[in-house]
Coordinates of C-alpha atoms in Angstrom, one line a residue:
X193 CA 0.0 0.0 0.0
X194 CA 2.8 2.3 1.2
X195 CA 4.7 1.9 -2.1
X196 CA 1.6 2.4 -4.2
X197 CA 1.1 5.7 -2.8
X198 CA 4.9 6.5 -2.8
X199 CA 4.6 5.3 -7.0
X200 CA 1.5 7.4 -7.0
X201 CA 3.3 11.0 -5.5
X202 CA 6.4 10.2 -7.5
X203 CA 4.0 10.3 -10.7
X204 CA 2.1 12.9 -9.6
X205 CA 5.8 14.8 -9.1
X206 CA 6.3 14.2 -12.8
X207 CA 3.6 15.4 -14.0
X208 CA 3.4 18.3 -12.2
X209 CA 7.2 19.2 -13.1
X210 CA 6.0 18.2 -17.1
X211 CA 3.2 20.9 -17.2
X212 CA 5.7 23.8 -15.4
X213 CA 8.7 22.9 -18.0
X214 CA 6.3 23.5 -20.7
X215 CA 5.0 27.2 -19.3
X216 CA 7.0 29.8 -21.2
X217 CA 10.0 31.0 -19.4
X218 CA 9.5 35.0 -18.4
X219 CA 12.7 35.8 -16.9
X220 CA 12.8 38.5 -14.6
X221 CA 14.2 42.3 -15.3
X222 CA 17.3 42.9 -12.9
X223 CA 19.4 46.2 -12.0
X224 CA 22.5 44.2 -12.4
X225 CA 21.8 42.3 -15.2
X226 CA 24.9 43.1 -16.7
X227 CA 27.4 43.4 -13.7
X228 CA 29.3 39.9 -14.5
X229 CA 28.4 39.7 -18.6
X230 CA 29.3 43.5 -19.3
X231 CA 30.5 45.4 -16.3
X232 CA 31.1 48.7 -18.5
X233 CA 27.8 48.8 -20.3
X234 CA 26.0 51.2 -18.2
X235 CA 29.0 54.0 -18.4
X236 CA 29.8 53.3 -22.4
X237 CA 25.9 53.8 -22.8
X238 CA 26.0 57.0 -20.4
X239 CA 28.8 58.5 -22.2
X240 CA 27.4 58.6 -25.7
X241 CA 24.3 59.8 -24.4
X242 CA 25.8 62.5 -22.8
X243 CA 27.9 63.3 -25.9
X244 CA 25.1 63.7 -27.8
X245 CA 22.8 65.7 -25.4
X246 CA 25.8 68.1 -25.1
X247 CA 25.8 68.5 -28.8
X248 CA 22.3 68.6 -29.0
X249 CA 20.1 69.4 -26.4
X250 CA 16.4 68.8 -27.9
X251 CA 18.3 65.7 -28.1
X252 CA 17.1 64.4 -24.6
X253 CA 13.7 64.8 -25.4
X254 CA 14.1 62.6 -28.5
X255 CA 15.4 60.3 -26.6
X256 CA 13.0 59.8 -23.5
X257 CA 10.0 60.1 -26.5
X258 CA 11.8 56.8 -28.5
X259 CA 12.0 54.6 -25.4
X260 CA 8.5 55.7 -24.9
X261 CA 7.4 55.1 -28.5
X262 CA 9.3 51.5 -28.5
X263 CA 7.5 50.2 -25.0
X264 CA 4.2 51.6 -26.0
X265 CA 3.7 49.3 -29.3
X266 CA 4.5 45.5 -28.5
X267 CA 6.3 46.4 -25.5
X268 CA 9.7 47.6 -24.8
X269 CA 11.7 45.4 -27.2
X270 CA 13.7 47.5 -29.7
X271 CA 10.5 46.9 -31.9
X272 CA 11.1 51.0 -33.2
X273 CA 13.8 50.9 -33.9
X274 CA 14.1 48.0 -37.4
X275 CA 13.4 49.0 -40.7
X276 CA 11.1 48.2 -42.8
X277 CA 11.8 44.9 -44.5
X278 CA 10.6 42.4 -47.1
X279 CA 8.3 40.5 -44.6
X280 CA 7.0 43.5 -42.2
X281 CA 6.9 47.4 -42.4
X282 CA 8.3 49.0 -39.3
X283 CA 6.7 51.5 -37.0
X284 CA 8.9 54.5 -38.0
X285 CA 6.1 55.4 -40.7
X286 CA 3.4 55.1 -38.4
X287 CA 1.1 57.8 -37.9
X288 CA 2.4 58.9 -34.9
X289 CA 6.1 58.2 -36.0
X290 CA 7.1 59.6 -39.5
X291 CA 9.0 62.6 -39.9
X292 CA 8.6 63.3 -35.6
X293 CA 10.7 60.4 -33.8
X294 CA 14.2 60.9 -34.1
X295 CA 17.9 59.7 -32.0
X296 CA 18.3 56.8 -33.9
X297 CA 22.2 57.3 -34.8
X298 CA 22.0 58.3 -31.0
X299 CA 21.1 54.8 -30.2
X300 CA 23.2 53.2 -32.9
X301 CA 26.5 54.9 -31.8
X302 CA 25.5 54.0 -28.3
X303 CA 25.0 50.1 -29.6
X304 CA 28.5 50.3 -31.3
X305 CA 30.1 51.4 -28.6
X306 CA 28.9 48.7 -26.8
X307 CA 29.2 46.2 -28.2
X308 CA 33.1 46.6 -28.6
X309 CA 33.7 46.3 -25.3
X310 CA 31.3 43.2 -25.3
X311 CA 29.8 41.9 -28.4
X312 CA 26.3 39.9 -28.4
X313 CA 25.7 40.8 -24.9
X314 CA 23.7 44.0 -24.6
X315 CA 20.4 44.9 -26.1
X316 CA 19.3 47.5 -27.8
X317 CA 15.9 47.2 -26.1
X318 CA 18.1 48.0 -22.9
X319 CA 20.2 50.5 -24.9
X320 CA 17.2 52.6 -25.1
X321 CA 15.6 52.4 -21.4
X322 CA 19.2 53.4 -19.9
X323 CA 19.4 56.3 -22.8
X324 CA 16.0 57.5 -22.0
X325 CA 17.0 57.6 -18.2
X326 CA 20.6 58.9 -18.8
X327 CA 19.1 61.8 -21.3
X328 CA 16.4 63.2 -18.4
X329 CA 19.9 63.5 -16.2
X330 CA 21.4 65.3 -18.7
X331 CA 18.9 68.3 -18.7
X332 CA 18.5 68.1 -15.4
X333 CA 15.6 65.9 -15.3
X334 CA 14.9 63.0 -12.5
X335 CA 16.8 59.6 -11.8
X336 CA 15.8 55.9 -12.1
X337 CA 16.8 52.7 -11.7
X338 CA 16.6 51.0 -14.9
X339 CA 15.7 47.3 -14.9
X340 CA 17.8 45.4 -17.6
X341 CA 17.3 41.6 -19.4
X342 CA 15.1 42.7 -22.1
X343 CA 15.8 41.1 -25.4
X344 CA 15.1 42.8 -29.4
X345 CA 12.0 41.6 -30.9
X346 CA 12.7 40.4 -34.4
X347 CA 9.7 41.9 -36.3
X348 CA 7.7 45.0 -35.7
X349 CA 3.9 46.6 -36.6
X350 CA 3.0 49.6 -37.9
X351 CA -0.9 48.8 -37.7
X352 CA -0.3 48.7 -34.0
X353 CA 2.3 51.5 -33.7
X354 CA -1.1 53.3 -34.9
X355 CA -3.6 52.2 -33.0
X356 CA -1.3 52.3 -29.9
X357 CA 0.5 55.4 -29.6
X358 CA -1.3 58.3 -28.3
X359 CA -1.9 61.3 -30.6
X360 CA -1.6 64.6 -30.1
X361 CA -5.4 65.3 -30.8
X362 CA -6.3 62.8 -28.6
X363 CA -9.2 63.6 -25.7
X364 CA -8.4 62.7 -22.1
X365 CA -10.7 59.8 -22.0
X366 CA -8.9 58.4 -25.0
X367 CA -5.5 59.2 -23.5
X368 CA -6.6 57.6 -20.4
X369 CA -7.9 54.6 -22.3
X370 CA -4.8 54.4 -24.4
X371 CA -2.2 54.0 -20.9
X372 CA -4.5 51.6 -19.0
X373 CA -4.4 49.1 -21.6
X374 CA -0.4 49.4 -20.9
X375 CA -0.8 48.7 -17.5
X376 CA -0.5 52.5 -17.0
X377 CA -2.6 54.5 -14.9
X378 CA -4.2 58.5 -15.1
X379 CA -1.5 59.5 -12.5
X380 CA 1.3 57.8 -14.0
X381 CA 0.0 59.6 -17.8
X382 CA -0.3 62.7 -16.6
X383 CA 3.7 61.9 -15.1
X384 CA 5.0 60.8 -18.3
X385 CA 3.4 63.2 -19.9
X386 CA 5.8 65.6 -18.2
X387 CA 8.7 64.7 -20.5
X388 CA 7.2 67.5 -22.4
X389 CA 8.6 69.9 -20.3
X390 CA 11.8 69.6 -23.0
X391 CA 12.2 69.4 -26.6
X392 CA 9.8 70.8 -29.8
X393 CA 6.8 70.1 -31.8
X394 CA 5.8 70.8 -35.8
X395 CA 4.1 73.1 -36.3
X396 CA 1.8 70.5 -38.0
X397 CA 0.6 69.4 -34.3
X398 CA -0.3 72.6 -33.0
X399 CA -1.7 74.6 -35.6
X400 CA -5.2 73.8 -35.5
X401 CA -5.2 74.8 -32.0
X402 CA -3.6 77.9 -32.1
X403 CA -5.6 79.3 -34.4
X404 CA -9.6 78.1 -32.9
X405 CA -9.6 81.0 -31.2
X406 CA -11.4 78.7 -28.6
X407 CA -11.0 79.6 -24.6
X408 CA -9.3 77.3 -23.7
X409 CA -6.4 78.7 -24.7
X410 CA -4.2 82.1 -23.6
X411 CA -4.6 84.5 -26.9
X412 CA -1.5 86.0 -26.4
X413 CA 0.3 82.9 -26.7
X414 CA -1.8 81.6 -29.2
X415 CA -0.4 84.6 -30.8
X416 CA 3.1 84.1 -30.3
X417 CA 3.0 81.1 -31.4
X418 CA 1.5 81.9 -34.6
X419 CA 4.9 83.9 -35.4
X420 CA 6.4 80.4 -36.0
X421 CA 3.5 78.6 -37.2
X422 CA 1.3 79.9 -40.4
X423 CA -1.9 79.3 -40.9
X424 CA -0.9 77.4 -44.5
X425 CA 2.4 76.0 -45.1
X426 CA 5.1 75.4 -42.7
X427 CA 4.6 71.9 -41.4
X428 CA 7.6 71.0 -40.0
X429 CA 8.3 73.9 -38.4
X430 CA 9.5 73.5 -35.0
X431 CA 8.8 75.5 -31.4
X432 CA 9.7 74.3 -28.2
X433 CA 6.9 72.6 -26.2
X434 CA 8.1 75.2 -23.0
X435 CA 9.3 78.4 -24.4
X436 CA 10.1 79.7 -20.6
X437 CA 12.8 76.9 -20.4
X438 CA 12.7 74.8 -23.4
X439 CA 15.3 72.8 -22.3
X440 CA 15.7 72.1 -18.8
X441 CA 13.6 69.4 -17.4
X442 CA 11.1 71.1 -14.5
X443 CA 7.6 71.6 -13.7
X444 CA 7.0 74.7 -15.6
X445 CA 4.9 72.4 -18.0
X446 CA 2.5 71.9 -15.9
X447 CA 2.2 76.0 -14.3
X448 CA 1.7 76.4 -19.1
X449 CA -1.3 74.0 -18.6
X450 CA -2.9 76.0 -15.5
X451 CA -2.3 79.0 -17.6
X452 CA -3.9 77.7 -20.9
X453 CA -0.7 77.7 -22.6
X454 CA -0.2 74.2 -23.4
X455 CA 1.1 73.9 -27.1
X456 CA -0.8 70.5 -28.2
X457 CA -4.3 69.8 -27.4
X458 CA -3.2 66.4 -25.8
X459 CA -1.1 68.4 -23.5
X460 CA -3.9 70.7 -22.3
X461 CA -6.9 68.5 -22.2
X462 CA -5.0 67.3 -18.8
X463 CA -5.9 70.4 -17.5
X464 CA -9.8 71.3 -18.8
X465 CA -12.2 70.5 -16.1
X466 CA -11.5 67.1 -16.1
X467 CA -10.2 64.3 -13.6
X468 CA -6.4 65.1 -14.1
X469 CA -6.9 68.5 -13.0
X470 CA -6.0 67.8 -9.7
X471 CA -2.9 66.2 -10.6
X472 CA -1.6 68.9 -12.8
X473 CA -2.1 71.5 -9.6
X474 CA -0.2 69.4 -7.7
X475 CA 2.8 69.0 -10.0
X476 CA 2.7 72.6 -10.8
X477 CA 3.6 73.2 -6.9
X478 CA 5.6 70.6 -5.7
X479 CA 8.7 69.3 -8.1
X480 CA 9.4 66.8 -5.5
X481 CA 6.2 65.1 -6.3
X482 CA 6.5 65.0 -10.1
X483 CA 10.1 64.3 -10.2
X484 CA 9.5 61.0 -7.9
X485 CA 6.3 60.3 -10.2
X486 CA 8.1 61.1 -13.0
X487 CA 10.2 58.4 -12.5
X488 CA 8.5 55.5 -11.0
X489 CA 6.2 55.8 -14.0
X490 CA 9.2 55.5 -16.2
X491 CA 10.3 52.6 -14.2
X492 CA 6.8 50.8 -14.7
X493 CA 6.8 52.2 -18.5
X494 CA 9.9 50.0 -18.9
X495 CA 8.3 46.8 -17.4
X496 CA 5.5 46.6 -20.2
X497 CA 5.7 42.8 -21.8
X498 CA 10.0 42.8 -22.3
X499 CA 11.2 39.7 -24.4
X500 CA 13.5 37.9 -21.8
X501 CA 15.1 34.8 -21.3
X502 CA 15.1 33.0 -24.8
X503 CA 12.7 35.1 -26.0
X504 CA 13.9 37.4 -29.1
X505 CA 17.4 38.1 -30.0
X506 CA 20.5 40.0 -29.3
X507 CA 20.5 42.3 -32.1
X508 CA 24.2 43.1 -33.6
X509 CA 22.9 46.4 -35.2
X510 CA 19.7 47.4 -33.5
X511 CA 18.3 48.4 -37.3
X512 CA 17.7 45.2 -38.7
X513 CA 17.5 41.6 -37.5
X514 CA 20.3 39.2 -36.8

């Protein structure tokens, strides 16, 4: 009897351990990932992003926006960064994407650099979380701790880069919406959506509000901001999202949206009788409280659906698949 129910357990073991081996392995993101496999990663990666920041300083924002971009459309897996090939067009025509993201030599230099001190080991999904978190120290923005063991996806989607990424005519419900099915919630939007405290915008994106003569928007700088931006012609003409310090990262966007002058109607709808309003009053006051939020949101940004373990690829050149 006794060895009937020892056989029994022992097959019951077996087929317990059988059904667990055949769950996919999620590996989980780590802070020191890297320490024993490529101790100098973090500093190579810091370096060129600093470089480039110095030579550039909208640079940052471009930065912190492609991360964003890359986690927001099949998580954050290097997804944005691949061309278009034979079997798959790429997200960097999507709606949202074409002529507007930018860093990508940014991220490629950083990559090189990388990988000759240790080929095959780092990816570019990771490449981009550290440059993201590197280029907000380089203006002066927030900290993080950035989780590393993602790996590169080995295909990307423009349909979903568009029906994914938020645009910037998008309502507060949709915005809201658009983060929660990321895992993301209205506190940690309105956060992130602090980024844009740095860098520019086209013209393209903020004309139609600048000139509806609505009220929910300051006239006089709906006026300025007509200086750069015609009412025909001059798309890609670029002003800086902050013109009091368009390139330092602090909580004056937030004191533009109290005052009506945020430049894209996704920025302002945070702050238009809605349920965010509360949230933007209390960033406009306390920098403490953004900053911290700032960051953790970047943090849990980071952690949407990564490729680990065997999952993906270690891309060589973070354009094109292995």
């Amino acid at each position: 009897m006794a060895s009937c129910l020892s056989f029994s357990c022992m097959v019951l073991t077996i087929a317990v351990l059988l059904i667990f081996l055949s769950l996919p392995c999620h590996a989980q993101l780590s802070s020191n990932f890297y320490d024993n496999t490529c101790p100098n990663a973090l500093s190579t990666i810091r370096s060129a992003i600093d470089a480039a920041v110095s030579n550039e300083q909208r640079m940052a924002a471009s930065l912190i926006r492609l991360h964003f971009h890359d986690c927001f459309v099949q998580g954050c897996d290097g997804s944005v960064l691949l061309e278009d090939t034979a079997s798959f067009t790429g997200e960097r025509t999507a709606r949202n994407n074409a002529n507007s993201i930018r860093g990508f030599e940014v991220i490629d230099d950083a990559k090189a650099q990388v990988e000759s001190v240790c080929p095959g080991i780092v990816s570019c999904a990771d490449i981009l979380a550290v440059a993201a978190r590197d280029a907000s120290v380089a203006v002066g923005g927030p900290s993080w701790t950035v989780n590393l063991g993602r790996r590169d996806s080995t295909t990307a989607s423009r349909s979903l880069a568009d029906s994914d990424l938020p645009a910037f005519t998008d309502s507060l419900d949709r915005l809201i919406s658009l983060f929660g099915n990321k895992g993301l919630n209205a506190r940690d939007m309105v956060a992130l959506s602090g980024a844009h405290t740095i860098g520019q915008a086209r013209c393209l994106t903020f004309r139609g509000r600048i000139y509806n003569n609505a009220s929910e928007i300051d006239p006089d700088f709906a006026n300025t901001r007509r200086s750069q931006c015609p009412n025909t012609g001059g798309d890609g003409n670029l002003a800086p999202l902050d013109l009091v310090t368009p390139n330092t990262f602090d909580k004056n966007y937030y004191s533009n949206l109290i005052a009506r002058r945020g430049l894209l109607q996704s920025d302002q709808v945070l702050f238009s009788g809605g349920s965010t309003d509360s949230i933007v009053n209390e960033y406009s006051t306390d920098s403490s409280s953004f900053s911290s939020d700032f960051a953790s949101a970047m943090v849990k940004m980071g952690n949407i659906d990564p490729l680990t373990g065997s999952q993906g690829e270690i891309r060589r050149v973070c354009t094109v698949v292995n």
